[in-house]
Coordinates of C-alpha atoms in Angstrom, one line a residue:
X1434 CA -20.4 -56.7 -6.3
X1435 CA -18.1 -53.9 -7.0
X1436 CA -18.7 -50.6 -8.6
X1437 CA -16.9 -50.3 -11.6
X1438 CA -14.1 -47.2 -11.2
X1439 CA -15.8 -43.8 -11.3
X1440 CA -15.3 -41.8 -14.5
X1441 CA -13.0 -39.1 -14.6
X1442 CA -14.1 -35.5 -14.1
X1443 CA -14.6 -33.7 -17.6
X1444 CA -11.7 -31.4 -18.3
X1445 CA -12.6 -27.5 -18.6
X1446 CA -12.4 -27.4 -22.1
X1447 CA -14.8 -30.1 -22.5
X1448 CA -17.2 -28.3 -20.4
X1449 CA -16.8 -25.1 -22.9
X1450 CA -17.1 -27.0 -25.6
X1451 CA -20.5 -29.1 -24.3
X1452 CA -21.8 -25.5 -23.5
X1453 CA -20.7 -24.4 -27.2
X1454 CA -23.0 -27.1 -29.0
X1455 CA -25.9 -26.4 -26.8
X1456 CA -25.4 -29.8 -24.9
X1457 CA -24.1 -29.6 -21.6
X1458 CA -26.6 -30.8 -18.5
X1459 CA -27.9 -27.7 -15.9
X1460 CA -25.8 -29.4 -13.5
X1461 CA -22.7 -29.2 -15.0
X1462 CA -23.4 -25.7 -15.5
X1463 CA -22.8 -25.3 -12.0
X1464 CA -19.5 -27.4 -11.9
X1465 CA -18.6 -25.3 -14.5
X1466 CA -19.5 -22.0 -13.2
X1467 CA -17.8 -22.8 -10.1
X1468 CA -14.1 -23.9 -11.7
X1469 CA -14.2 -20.2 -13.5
X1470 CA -14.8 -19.1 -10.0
X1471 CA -11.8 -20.1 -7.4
X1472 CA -9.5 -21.5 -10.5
X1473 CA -7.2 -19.0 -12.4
X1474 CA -6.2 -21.7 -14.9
X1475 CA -9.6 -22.7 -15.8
X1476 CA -10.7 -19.0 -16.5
X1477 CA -7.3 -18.7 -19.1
X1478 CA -8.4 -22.1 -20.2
X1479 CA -12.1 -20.5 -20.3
X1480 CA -10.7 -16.9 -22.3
X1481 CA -8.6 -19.1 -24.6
X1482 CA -11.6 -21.6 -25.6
X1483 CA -14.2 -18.5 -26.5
X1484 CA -11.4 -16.5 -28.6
X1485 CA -11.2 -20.0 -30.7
X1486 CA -14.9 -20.9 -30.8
X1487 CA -15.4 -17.1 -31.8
X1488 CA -13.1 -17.6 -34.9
X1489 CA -14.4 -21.0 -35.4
X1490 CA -18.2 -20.0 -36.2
X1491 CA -17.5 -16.2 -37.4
X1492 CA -14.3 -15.8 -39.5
X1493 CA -13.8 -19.8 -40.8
X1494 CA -16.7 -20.9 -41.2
X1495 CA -15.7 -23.2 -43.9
X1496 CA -12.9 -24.5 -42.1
X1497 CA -14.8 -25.7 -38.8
X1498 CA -16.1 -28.7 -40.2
X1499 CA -12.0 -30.3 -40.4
X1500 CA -9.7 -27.7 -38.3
X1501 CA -7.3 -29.7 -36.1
X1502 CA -8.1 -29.0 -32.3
X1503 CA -5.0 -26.4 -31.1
X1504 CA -3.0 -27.9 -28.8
X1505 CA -3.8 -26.2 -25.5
X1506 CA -7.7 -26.9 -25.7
X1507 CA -9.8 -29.6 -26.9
X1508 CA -13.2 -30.1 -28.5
X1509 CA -15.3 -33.1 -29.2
X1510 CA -15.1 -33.8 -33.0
X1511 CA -18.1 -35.1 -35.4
X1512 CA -18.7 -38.8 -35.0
X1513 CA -16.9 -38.4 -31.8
X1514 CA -18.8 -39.4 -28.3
X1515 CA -18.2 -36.7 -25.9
X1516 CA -16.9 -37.6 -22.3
X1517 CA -19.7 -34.7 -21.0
X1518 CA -22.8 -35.9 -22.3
X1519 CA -21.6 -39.3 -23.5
X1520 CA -23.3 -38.1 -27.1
X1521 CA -21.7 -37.5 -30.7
X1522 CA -20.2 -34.4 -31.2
X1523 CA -22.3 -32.2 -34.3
X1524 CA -22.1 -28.8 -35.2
X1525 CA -22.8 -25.6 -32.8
X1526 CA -26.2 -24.4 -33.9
X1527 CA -27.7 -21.4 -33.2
X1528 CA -29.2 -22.2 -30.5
X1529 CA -26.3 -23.4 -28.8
X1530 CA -25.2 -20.2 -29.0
X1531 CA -27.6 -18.8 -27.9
X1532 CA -27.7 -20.7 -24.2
X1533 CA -23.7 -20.5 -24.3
X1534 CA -24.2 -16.4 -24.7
X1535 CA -26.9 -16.3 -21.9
X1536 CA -24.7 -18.0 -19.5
X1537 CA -21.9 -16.6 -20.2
X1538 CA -22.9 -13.3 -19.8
X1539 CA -24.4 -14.8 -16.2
X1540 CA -20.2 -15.1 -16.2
X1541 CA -19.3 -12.0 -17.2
X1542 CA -21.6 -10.0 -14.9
X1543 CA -20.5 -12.1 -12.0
X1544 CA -17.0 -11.4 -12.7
X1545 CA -17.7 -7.7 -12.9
X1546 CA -19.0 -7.7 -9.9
X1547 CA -16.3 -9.8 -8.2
X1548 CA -14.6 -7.8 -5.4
X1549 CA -10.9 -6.4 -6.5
X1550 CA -8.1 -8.9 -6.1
X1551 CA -6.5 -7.9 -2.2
X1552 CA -3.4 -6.6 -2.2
X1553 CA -0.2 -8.0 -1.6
X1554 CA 2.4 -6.7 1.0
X1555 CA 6.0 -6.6 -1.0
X1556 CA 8.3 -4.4 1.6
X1557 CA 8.1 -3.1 5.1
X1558 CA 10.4 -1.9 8.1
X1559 CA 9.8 -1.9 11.4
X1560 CA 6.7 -3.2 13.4
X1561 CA 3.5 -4.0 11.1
X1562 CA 1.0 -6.3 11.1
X1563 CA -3.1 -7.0 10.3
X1564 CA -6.0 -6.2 12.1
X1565 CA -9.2 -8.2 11.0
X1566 CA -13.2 -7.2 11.2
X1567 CA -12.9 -8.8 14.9
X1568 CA -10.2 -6.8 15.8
X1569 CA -7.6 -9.3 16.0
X1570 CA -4.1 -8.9 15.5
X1571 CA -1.8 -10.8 12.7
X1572 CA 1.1 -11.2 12.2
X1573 CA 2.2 -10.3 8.1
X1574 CA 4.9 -11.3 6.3
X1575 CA 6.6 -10.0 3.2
X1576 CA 4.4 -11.9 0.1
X1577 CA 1.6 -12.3 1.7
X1578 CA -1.9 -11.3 0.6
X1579 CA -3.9 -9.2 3.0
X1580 CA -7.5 -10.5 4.3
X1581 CA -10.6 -8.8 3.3
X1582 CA -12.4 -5.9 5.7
X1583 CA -9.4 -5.4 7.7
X1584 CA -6.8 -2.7 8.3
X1585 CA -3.1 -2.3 7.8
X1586 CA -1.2 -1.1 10.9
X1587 CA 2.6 0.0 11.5
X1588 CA 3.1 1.1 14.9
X1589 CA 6.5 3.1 15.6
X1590 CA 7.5 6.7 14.2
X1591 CA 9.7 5.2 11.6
X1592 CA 7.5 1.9 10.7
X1593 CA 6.6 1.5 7.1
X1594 CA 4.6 -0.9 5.0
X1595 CA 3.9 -1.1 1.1
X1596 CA 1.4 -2.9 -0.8
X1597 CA 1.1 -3.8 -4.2
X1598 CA -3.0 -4.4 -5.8
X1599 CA -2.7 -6.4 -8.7
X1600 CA -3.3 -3.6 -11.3
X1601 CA 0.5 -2.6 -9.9
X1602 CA -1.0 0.4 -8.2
X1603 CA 1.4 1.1 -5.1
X1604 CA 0.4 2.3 -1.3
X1605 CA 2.8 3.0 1.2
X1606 CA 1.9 3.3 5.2
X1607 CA 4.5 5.0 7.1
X1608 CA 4.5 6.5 11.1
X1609 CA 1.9 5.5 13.3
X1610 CA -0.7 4.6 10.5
X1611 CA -4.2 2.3 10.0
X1612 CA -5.1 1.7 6.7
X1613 CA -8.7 0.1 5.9
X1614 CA -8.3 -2.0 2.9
X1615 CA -12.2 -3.2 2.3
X1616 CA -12.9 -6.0 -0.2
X1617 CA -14.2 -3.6 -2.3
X1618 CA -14.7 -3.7 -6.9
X1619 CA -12.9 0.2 -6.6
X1620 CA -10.1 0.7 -4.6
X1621 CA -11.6 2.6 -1.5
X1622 CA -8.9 3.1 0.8
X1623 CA -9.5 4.7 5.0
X1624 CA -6.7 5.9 6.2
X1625 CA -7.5 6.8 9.8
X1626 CA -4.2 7.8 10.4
X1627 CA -0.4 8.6 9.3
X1628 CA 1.4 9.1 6.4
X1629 CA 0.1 7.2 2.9
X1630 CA 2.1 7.6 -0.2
X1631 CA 0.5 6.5 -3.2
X1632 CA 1.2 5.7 -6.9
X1633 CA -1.7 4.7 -8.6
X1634 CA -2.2 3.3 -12.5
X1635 CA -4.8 4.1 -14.6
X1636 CA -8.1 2.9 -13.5
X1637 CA -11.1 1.9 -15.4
X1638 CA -13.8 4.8 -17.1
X1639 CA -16.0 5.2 -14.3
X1640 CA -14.4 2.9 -11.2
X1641 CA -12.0 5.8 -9.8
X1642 CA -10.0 4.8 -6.6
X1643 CA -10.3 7.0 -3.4
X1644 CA -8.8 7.6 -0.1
X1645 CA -10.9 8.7 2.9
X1646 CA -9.9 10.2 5.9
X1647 CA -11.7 11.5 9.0
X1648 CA -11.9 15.1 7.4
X1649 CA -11.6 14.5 3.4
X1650 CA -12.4 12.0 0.1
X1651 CA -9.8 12.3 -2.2
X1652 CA -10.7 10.7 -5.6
X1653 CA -8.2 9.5 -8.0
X1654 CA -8.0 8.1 -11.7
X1655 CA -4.4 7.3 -12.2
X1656 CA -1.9 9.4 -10.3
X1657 CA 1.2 9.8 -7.4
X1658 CA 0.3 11.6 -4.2
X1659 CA 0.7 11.6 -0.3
X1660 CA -1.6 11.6 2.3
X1661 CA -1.4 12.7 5.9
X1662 CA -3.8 12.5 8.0
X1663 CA -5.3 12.6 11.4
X1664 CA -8.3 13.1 13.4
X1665 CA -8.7 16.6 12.3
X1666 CA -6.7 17.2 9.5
X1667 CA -5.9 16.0 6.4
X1668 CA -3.1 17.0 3.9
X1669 CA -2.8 15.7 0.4
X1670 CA 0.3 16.5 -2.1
X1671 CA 0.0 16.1 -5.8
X1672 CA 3.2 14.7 -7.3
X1673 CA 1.8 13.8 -11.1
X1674 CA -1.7 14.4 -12.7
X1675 CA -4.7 15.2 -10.5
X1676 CA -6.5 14.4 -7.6
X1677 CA -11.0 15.5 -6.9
X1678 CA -10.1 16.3 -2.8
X1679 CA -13.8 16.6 -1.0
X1680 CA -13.9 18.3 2.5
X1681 CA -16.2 16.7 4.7
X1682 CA -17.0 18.6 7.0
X1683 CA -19.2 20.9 4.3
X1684 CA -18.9 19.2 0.8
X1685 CA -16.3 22.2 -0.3
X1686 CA -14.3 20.3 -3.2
X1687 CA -11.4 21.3 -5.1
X1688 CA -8.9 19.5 -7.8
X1689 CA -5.2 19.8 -7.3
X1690 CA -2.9 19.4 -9.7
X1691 CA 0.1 18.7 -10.2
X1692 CA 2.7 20.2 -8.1
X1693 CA 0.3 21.4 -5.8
X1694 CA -1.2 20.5 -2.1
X1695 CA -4.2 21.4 0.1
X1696 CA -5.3 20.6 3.3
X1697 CA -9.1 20.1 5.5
X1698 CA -9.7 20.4 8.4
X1699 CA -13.1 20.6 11.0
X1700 CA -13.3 24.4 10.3
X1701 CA -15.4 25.0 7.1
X1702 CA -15.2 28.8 7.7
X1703 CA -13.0 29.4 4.7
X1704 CA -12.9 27.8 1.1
X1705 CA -10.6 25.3 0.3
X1706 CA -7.5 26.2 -1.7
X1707 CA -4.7 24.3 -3.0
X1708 CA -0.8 26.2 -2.6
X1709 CA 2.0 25.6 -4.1
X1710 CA 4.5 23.1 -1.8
X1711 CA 6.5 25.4 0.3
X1712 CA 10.2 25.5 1.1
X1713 CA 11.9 24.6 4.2
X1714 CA 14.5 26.1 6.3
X1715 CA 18.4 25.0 5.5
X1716 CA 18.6 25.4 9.3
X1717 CA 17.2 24.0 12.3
X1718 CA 17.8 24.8 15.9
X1719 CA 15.9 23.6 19.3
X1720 CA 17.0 25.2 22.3
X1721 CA 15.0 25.4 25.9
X1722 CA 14.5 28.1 27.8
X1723 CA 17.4 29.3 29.6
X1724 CA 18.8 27.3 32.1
X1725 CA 17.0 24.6 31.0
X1726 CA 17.1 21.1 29.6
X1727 CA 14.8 18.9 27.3
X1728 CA 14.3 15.7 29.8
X1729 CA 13.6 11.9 28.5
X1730 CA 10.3 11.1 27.7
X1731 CA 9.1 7.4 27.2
X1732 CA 7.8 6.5 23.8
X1733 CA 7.2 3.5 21.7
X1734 CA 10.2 3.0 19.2
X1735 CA 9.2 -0.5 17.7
X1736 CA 7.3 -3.8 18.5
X1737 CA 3.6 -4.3 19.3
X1738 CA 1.2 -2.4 21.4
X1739 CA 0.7 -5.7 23.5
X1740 CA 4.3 -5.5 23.7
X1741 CA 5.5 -2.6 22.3
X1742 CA 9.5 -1.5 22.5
X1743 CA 10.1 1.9 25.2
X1744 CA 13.1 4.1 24.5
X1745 CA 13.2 6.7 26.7
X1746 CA 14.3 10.4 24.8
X1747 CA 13.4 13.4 23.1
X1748 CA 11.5 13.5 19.6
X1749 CA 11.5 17.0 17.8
X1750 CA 8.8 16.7 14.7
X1751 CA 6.6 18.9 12.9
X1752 CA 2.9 18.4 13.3
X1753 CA -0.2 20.5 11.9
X1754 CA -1.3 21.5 8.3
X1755 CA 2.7 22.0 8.3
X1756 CA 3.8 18.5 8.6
X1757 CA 5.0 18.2 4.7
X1758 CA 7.1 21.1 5.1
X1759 CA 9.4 19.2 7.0
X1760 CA 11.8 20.6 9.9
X1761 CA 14.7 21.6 7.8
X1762 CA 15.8 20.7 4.2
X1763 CA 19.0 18.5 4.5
X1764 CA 22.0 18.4 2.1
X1765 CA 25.4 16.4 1.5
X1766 CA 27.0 19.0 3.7
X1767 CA 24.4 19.1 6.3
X1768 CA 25.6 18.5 9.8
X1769 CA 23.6 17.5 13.5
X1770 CA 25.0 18.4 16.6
X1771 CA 23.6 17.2 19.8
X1772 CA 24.8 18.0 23.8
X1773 CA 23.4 15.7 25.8
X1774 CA 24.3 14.2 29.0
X1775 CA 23.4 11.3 30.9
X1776 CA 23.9 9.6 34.5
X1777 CA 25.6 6.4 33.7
X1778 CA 28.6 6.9 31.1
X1779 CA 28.3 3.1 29.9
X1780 CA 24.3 4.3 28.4
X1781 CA 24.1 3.5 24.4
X1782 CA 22.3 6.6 22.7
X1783 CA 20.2 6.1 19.9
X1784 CA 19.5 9.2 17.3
X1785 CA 17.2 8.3 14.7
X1786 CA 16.0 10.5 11.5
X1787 CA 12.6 9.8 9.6
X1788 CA 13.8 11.9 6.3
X1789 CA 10.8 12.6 3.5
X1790 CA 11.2 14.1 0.4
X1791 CA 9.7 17.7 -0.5
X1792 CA 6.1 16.8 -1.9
X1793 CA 5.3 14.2 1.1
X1794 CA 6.7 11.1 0.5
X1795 CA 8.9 8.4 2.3
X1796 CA 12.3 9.4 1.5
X1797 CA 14.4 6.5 4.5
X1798 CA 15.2 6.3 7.6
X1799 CA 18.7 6.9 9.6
X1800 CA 20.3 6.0 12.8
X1801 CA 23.5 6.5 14.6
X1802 CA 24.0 4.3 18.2
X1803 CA 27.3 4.8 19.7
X1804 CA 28.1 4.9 23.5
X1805 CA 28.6 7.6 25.5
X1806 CA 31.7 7.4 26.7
X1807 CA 32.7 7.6 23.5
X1808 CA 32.2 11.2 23.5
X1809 CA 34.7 13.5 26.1
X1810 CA 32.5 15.1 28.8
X1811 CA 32.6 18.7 30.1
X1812 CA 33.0 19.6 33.8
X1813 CA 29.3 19.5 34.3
X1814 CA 29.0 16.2 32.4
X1815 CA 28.0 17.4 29.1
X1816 CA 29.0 15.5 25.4
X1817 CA 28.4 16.7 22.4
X1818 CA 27.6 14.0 19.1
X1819 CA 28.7 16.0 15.7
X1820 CA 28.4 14.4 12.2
X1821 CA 27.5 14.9 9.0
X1822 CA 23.7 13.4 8.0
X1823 CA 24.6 11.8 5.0
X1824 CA 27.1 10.0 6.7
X1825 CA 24.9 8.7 9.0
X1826 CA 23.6 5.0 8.0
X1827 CA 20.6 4.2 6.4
X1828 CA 18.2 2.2 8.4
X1829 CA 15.3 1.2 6.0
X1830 CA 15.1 1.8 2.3
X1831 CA 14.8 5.2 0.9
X1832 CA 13.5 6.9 -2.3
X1833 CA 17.3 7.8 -3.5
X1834 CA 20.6 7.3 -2.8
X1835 CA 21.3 10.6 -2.1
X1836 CA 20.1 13.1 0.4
X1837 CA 20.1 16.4 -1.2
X1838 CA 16.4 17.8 -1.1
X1839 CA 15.3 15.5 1.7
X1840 CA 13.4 16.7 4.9
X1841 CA 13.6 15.9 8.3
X1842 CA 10.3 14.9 9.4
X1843 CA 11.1 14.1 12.7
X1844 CA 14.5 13.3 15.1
X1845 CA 14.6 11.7 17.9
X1846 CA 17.9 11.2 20.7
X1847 CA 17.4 7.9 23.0
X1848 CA 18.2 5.2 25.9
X1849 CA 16.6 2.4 26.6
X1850 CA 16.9 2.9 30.1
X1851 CA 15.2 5.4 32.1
X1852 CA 17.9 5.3 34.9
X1853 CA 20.4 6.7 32.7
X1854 CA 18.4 10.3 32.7
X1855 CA 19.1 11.1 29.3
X1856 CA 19.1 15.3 28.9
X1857 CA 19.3 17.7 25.9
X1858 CA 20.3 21.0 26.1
X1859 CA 20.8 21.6 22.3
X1860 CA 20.2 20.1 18.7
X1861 CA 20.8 21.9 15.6
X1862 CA 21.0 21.2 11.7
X1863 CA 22.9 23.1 9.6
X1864 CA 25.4 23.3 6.6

């Protein structure tokens, strides 16, 4: 003999209901519980229901012995057997109340103590990609939600990655960065290294967000700063309200507002101070000693470190408590000249620019490849690349379409191959 066909599964807002009138079973409690859990829809489904049951009983009293059920949720009418506990429906008494509040708030302080929704990765450039608790590598891709207890990596000078938390608070990872995201309630943030810019929204009374670095805590409320940090120092710039920055290294704390920026390091031997952000030069020169040349270097411009892409060349950058300053302010009318020379004519040089703007954040990234023969040569095999910056294209997405007020963070001239002996003898920026 067959079993007859099972019976359906009870709608959420049957379940609410049943809890309502003090009649659903313990173990439906559980299914219940559950669906608010992992189901978005049921916990709309489950905000909707209460805001109605709350009217019903409180403010209409009257009218909840004939209201019309609305037409998103329904409720098991008097007279009416409901599909939960397979009894007539009768009026909510105050004891069903009372077992509806207690669980509930068993709800409630669950969902308060749910971890923060993990954040969502909306743009990037470059090589990035998601290392979990086991320190394995994944591959991200633009929409996808990050894991929890893992760390954001972007691996190449002009990498960048942004993520979006579902408050609409912004982080952006630029340079050779890690970024712990834990699956934390408050937004607690590690950045063990490189350059974070970050616009945060207003967070709740008493759940602040904060950034932590090998050498600082920097608490925030609702705010838009950078963050650059290394193994020994950390530098934070205040774009809009204010920031509680901690140095770790003896508990010294100070608040920087607006407009302002500070920096820790290991060395507690003086207080910490906030300064205004400074100016950079207009001008920029790198020359070597005399006689002398700036030779290729190998360096990682892109991919993976399992299999990470080598350009062989020289990278000028500023480093240190100084790194926000920037190597020289650019303008429309600013101009880079290189001379350079290399062994094999045919070699296709590569001069990128990692711009930022003057309080720390990612401001785009520019490149020029053109081969060298394109260039005439001296008697002694030099070429010399002129051209105006703002001329040169933009590579990744910057904060402006103009360059006025920009800095240069850091410049580098390339090959790909180290056989072509790439040398510098000169680079300058100026008007």
């Amino acid at each position: 003999m067959q079993d007859g066909p099972s019976s359906p599964e009870p709608a959420t807002e049957e379940l609410l209901h049943a809890l309502m009138a003090g009649e659903l079973p313990v173990e439906q409690r559980g299914v219940l519980l559950e669906r608010l859990r992992d189901d978005p829809t049921a916990r709309e489904t489950y905000g909707a229901v209460i805001e109605m049951e709350a009217m019903l009983h409180h403010e209409f009293p009257r009218m909840a012995e004939f209201r019309e059920p609305a037409p998103l949720v329904r409720r098991p009418q008097r007279g009416v057997v409901s599909p939960v506990t397979g009894k007539r429906g009768k009026s909510r008494t105050m004891a069903g109340w009372g077992i509806a509040a207690a669980f509930l708030l068993s709800v409630a302080v669950w969902w308060g103590l749910r971890p923060a929704p993990a954040p969502v990765l909306v743009e990037g450039y470059g090589e990035w990609s998601w290392l979990d608790a086991a320190g394995r590598k994944h591959p991200l891709e633009v929409g996808q939600t990050l894991g929890r207890n893992g760390a954001l990596l972007t691996e190449g000078a002009g990498s960048f990655a942004k993520l979006r938390f579902a408050d609409k608070s912004t982080v952006m990872l630029s340079g050779e960065g890690e970024l712990k995201v834990p699956g934390e309630k408050s937004k607690r943030l590690v950045l063990r290294n490189g350059n974070l810019e970050v616009e945060m929204t207003p967070q709740p009374a008493g759940r602040p967000a904060y950034v932590e670095t090998a050498t600082a805590r920097v608490e925030v409320v609702g705010t838009r700063f950078s963050v650059d940090a290394t193994s020994s120092s950390t530098t934070v710039a205040v774009t809009s309200g204010k920031v509680r920055f901690k140095r770790l290294a003896d508990g010294d704390t100070v608040d920087i507002p607006q407009e302002r920026m500070a920096t820790a390091t290991l060395d507690a031997r003086s207080g910490l101070e906030t300064r205004t952000f400074s100016t950079a030069p207009v001008s920029w020169r790198a020359v070597p000693p005399q006689g002398g040349y700036f030779t290729a270097q190998p360096f990682r411009a892109g991919g993976t470190s399992a299999q990470p892409i080598i350009h062989h060349g020289v990278m000028f950058r500023q480093d240190g408590e100084r790194v926000f300053d920037g190597m020289v302010e650019l303008g429309e009318k600013s101009r880079l000249r290189v001379k350079f020379r290399v062994a094999d004519p045919r070699a296709q040089v590569r001069i990128f620019l990692h711009c930022r703007d003057g309080k720390g954040g990612f401001a785009g990234n520019r490149e020029v490849k053109f081969r060298a023969s394109s260039l005439p040569e001296d008697a002694t095999g030099w070429r010399v690349y002129e051209g105006d910056i703002a001329g040169i294209g933009i590579l990744s997405p910057a904060n402006g379409a103009g360059i006025s007020g920009t800095r240069l963070a850091n410049l580098s001239i390339s090959v790909l191959d180290a056989g072509d002996l790439l040398q510098i003898s000169e680079a300058e920026i100026r008007d």
